[in-house]
């Protein structure tokens, strides 16, 4: 078997086209969607993500502001910036790129973002909404995965879904979205015993581990949909959490790059558009 490669780049382009149309209409009616992106420090991967977010804003016809602050920025100064953006009517979404330097509490910064501008869906109020299945914003990476599954006709209903990774950004909300869609969901992590056996039961396997080529072909059920959320740099080259050789066993596989990555940013645009639409009402 050779897996169907799930093309996140093509799907992103299509969805961004739809967002651009809606953003134009909203702008014509007096509200141009606006996103503020904050980067603290010089993490090279974060710099790339932030640049791609700015580019996506331009592609979707959004207004955007970028704040690049030195790594020594105090928590107080960052909180003041977030609060100021919270009051700015031209800004509908605020994103503070994680991770933050160790002296800044990520939770304190997230809590300072007004929930209606929290386009990452990281604020505890939004996390709670996701938990109960009543939400405005979906966390971007898991939402991107769901759109990819839908585009390829893969329905989680009744399926065995295994998520490797339990982060607040990906693993936990991913499990919740699959559960809302009636999947039978298992979350695995670094202390899980018998991980390979559990993975082999998965009809839908989501790898969000942060370790290059962690998922090997022997961990994949023949015909499974394998979703690779990994963005690892090995010798300067971007590679996923799934060994590409898994394509010989899987039915579907998201490539890295070009799978989940572009979808994540597109879902950020979708959330920002939604925030602007709500603000315009
Ligand atoms: N760092 C890695 N992924 C993300 C994300 O989706 N949002 C933010 N704010 N930071 C991140």
Coordinates of C-alpha atoms and ligand atoms in Angstrom, one line a residue:
X1 CA 0.0 0.0 0.0
X2 CA 1.2 3.5 -0.6
X3 CA -0.6 6.2 1.4
X4 CA -2.6 9.0 -0.1
X5 CA -0.6 12.2 0.8
X6 CA -3.0 14.7 2.4
X7 CA -2.2 18.0 0.8
X8 CA -2.5 20.8 3.4
X9 CA -1.0 23.3 1.1
X10 CA -3.7 23.0 -1.5
X11 CA -6.5 22.8 1.1
X12 CA -5.1 25.9 2.8
X13 CA -5.0 27.9 -0.4
X14 CA -8.7 27.0 -1.0
X15 CA -9.7 28.0 2.6
X16 CA -7.6 31.2 2.5
X17 CA -9.4 32.2 -0.7
X18 CA -12.8 31.8 1.0
X19 CA -11.5 33.8 4.0
X20 CA -10.2 36.6 1.7
X21 CA -13.7 36.9 0.1
X22 CA -15.4 37.2 3.5
X23 CA -12.7 39.6 4.8
X24 CA -13.3 41.8 1.8
X25 CA -17.0 41.9 2.5
X26 CA -16.5 42.7 6.2
X27 CA -13.9 45.4 5.3
X28 CA -16.4 47.0 2.9
X29 CA -18.9 47.0 5.7
X30 CA -16.4 48.9 7.9
X31 CA -14.5 46.2 9.9
X32 CA -11.2 45.0 8.5
X33 CA -10.0 41.9 10.5
X34 CA -6.9 42.7 12.5
X35 CA -4.4 40.4 14.1
X36 CA -1.6 41.3 16.5
X37 CA 1.3 38.9 16.8
X38 CA 3.8 39.2 19.6
X39 CA 7.2 37.5 19.6
X40 CA 9.5 37.7 22.6
X41 CA 13.1 36.6 22.0
X42 CA 14.9 35.2 19.1
X43 CA 13.9 31.6 18.8
X44 CA 14.6 30.9 15.1
X45 CA 11.6 28.5 14.7
X46 CA 9.3 31.1 16.3
X47 CA 10.6 33.8 13.9
X48 CA 9.6 31.6 10.9
X49 CA 6.2 30.9 12.3
X50 CA 5.6 34.6 13.0
X51 CA 6.7 35.6 9.5
X52 CA 4.3 33.0 8.0
X53 CA 1.5 34.4 10.1
X54 CA 2.1 37.9 8.8
X55 CA 2.2 36.6 5.3
X56 CA -1.1 34.8 5.8
X57 CA -2.7 38.0 7.1
X58 CA -1.6 39.8 3.9
X59 CA -3.0 36.9 1.8
X60 CA -6.3 37.0 3.6
X61 CA -6.7 40.8 3.3
X62 CA -6.3 41.3 7.1
X63 CA -4.7 44.2 8.9
X64 CA -1.7 43.0 11.0
X65 CA 0.7 44.3 13.6
X66 CA 3.9 42.6 14.7
X67 CA 5.7 43.2 17.9
X68 CA 9.2 41.8 18.3
X69 CA 10.4 42.2 21.9
X70 CA 13.8 41.4 23.3
X71 CA 14.2 38.2 25.3
X72 CA 14.8 40.3 28.5
X73 CA 11.3 42.0 28.3
X74 CA 9.7 41.9 31.7
X75 CA 6.4 40.1 32.3
X76 CA 4.9 43.4 33.4
X77 CA 5.8 45.1 30.1
X78 CA 4.4 42.2 28.1
X79 CA 1.2 42.2 30.1
X80 CA 0.8 45.9 29.5
X81 CA 1.2 45.4 25.7
X82 CA -1.4 42.6 25.7
X83 CA -3.8 44.7 27.7
X84 CA -3.3 47.7 25.4
X85 CA -4.0 45.5 22.4
X86 CA -7.0 44.1 24.2
X87 CA -8.5 47.7 24.2
X88 CA -7.5 48.4 20.6
X89 CA -10.7 48.2 18.4
X90 CA -8.6 47.6 15.2
X91 CA -7.2 44.4 16.7
X92 CA -9.6 41.4 16.8
X93 CA -7.1 38.7 17.5
X94 CA -4.0 38.7 19.8
X95 CA -1.4 35.9 19.5
X96 CA 1.6 35.7 21.7
X97 CA 4.0 33.2 20.2
X98 CA 5.0 30.4 22.6
X99 CA 7.3 29.4 24.1
X100 CA 8.0 32.5 26.1
X101 CA 11.3 33.1 28.0
X102 CA 11.5 31.2 31.3
X103 CA 11.0 34.3 33.5
X104 CA 7.6 35.0 32.0
X105 CA 4.5 33.0 33.0
X106 CA 2.8 31.8 29.9
X107 CA -0.5 31.3 31.8
X108 CA -0.4 34.9 33.1
X109 CA 0.0 36.2 29.5
X110 CA -2.7 34.0 28.1
X111 CA -5.1 35.0 30.9
X112 CA -4.5 38.7 30.0
X113 CA -5.8 38.2 26.5
X114 CA -9.6 39.0 26.4
X115 CA -11.2 35.6 25.6
X116 CA -13.0 37.2 22.5
X117 CA -9.6 38.1 21.1
X118 CA -7.9 34.8 22.0
X119 CA -7.6 33.4 18.5
X120 CA -5.3 30.6 19.7
X121 CA -8.1 29.3 22.0
X122 CA -5.6 29.0 24.9
X123 CA -7.4 31.1 27.5
X124 CA -8.9 29.0 30.2
X125 CA -12.4 30.2 29.3
X126 CA -12.0 29.1 25.7
X127 CA -10.4 25.8 26.8
X128 CA -13.5 25.3 29.0
X129 CA -15.8 26.0 26.0
X130 CA -14.0 23.4 24.0
X131 CA -14.3 20.9 26.7
X132 CA -18.1 21.2 26.8
X133 CA -18.3 21.4 23.0
X134 CA -19.7 24.9 22.8
X135 CA -17.0 27.1 21.2
X136 CA -16.3 30.1 19.0
X137 CA -12.6 29.4 18.5
X138 CA -11.0 26.1 17.9
X139 CA -7.4 25.6 18.7
X140 CA -5.6 26.1 15.4
X141 CA -3.5 22.9 15.0
X142 CA -6.3 20.4 16.0
X143 CA -8.8 22.4 13.9
X144 CA -6.5 22.1 10.9
X145 CA -6.3 18.4 11.4
X146 CA -10.1 18.1 11.5
X147 CA -10.4 20.1 8.3
X148 CA -7.9 17.8 6.6
X149 CA -9.7 14.7 7.8
X150 CA -13.0 16.1 6.5
X151 CA -11.5 17.1 3.2
X152 CA -10.4 13.5 2.6
X153 CA -13.7 11.9 3.8
X154 CA -12.2 10.4 7.0
X155 CA -14.9 10.4 9.6
X156 CA -13.7 9.7 13.2
X157 CA -17.1 8.4 14.3
X158 CA -16.7 5.0 15.9
X159 CA -13.0 4.8 15.0
X160 CA -10.1 4.1 17.2
X161 CA -8.2 7.4 17.5
X162 CA -4.8 7.6 19.1
X163 CA -3.1 10.9 19.9
X164 CA 0.6 10.8 20.9
X165 CA 1.3 13.9 23.0
X166 CA -0.6 15.6 25.7
X167 CA 0.3 19.3 25.3
X168 CA -2.2 22.0 25.9
X169 CA -1.6 23.3 22.4
X170 CA -2.1 20.1 20.4
X171 CA -2.6 16.8 22.2
X172 CA -5.3 17.6 24.7
X173 CA -7.5 19.7 22.4
X174 CA -6.9 17.3 19.6
X175 CA -8.3 14.4 21.7
X176 CA -11.3 16.6 22.6
X177 CA -12.2 17.4 19.0
X178 CA -12.0 13.8 18.0
X179 CA -14.2 12.9 20.9
X180 CA -16.7 15.5 19.9
X181 CA -16.8 13.8 16.5
X182 CA -17.5 10.4 18.2
X183 CA -14.1 8.9 18.0
X184 CA -12.9 6.5 20.6
X185 CA -9.8 8.3 21.8
X186 CA -6.7 7.3 23.6
X187 CA -4.0 9.8 24.6
X188 CA -0.5 8.5 24.8
X189 CA 2.6 10.2 26.2
X190 CA 6.2 9.7 27.3
X191 CA 5.2 7.4 30.2
X192 CA 2.8 5.2 28.2
X193 CA 3.6 1.6 28.4
X194 CA 3.1 -0.5 25.3
X195 CA 2.9 2.5 23.1
X196 CA 3.6 0.7 19.8
X197 CA 0.8 -1.8 20.5
X198 CA -1.7 1.0 21.2
X199 CA -0.6 2.9 18.1
X200 CA -1.1 -0.2 15.9
X201 CA -4.8 -0.2 17.0
X202 CA -5.4 3.3 15.6
X203 CA -7.6 3.9 12.6
X204 CA -6.5 7.6 13.0
X205 CA -3.1 8.2 14.5
X206 CA -2.0 11.7 15.4
X207 CA 1.6 12.2 16.2
X208 CA 2.4 15.3 18.2
X209 CA 5.5 14.2 20.0
X210 CA 8.2 16.6 18.9
X211 CA 10.7 13.9 18.0
X212 CA 11.9 13.3 14.5
X213 CA 10.6 10.1 12.9
X214 CA 9.3 8.8 16.2
X215 CA 6.5 6.8 14.6
X216 CA 8.0 3.9 12.6
X217 CA 6.1 1.8 10.0
X218 CA 5.7 -1.1 12.5
X219 CA 3.6 1.2 14.7
X220 CA 1.0 1.8 12.0
X221 CA -2.1 -0.2 11.3
X222 CA -2.4 -1.0 7.6
X223 CA -4.7 1.5 5.9
X224 CA -4.7 3.9 8.9
X225 CA -4.8 7.7 8.5
X226 CA -1.6 9.0 10.0
X227 CA -1.5 12.7 10.9
X228 CA 2.0 14.2 11.5
X229 CA 2.0 17.3 13.6
X230 CA 5.8 17.3 14.1
X231 CA 8.0 20.2 13.0
X232 CA 11.5 19.0 13.8
X233 CA 14.7 20.4 12.4
X234 CA 17.4 17.8 11.7
X235 CA 20.5 19.1 10.1
X236 CA 18.6 22.2 9.1
X237 CA 15.9 20.2 7.4
X238 CA 12.3 20.2 8.5
X239 CA 11.0 16.7 9.3
X240 CA 8.0 15.3 11.0
X241 CA 7.3 12.9 13.9
X242 CA 6.5 10.2 11.5
X243 CA 9.1 8.2 9.5
X244 CA 8.1 8.8 5.8
X245 CA 8.5 5.0 5.3
X246 CA 5.2 4.7 7.1
X247 CA 3.6 5.7 3.8
X248 CA 4.1 2.0 2.7
X249 CA 1.6 0.9 5.5
X250 CA -0.7 3.9 6.1
X251 CA -3.8 4.6 3.9
X252 CA -3.4 8.4 4.4
X253 CA -0.5 10.4 5.6
X254 CA 0.2 14.2 6.0
X255 CA 3.6 15.2 4.6
X256 CA 6.0 17.4 6.5
X257 CA 6.3 20.1 5.2
X258 CA 3.0 20.7 3.4
X259 CA 0.5 18.8 5.6
X260 CA -0.7 20.1 8.9
X261 CA 1.6 23.2 9.1
X262 CA -0.1 25.4 6.5
X263 CA -3.5 24.4 7.9
X264 CA -2.6 25.6 11.4
X265 CA -2.0 29.1 10.2
X266 CA -5.1 29.0 8.0
X267 CA -7.2 28.1 11.1
X268 CA -5.7 31.1 12.9
X269 CA -7.0 33.3 10.0
X270 CA -10.4 31.6 10.3
X271 CA -10.5 32.4 14.1
X272 CA -9.4 36.0 13.4
X273 CA -12.1 36.5 10.8
X274 CA -14.7 35.0 13.3
X275 CA -13.5 37.4 16.0
X276 CA -13.8 40.3 13.7
X277 CA -17.3 39.2 12.5
X278 CA -18.4 39.0 16.2
X279 CA -17.0 42.4 17.0
X280 CA -18.8 43.9 14.0
X281 CA -22.2 42.7 15.2
Ligands
LIG1 N1 3.9 27.9 19.5 C1 3.8 26.7 18.8 N2 2.6 26.6 18.3 C2 1.9 27.7 18.6 C3 0.6 28.2 18.4 O1 -0.3 27.5 17.8 N3 0.3 29.4 19.0 C4 1.2 30.1 19.7 N4 0.8 31.2 20.2 N5 2.4 29.7 19.9 C5 2.7 28.5 19.4

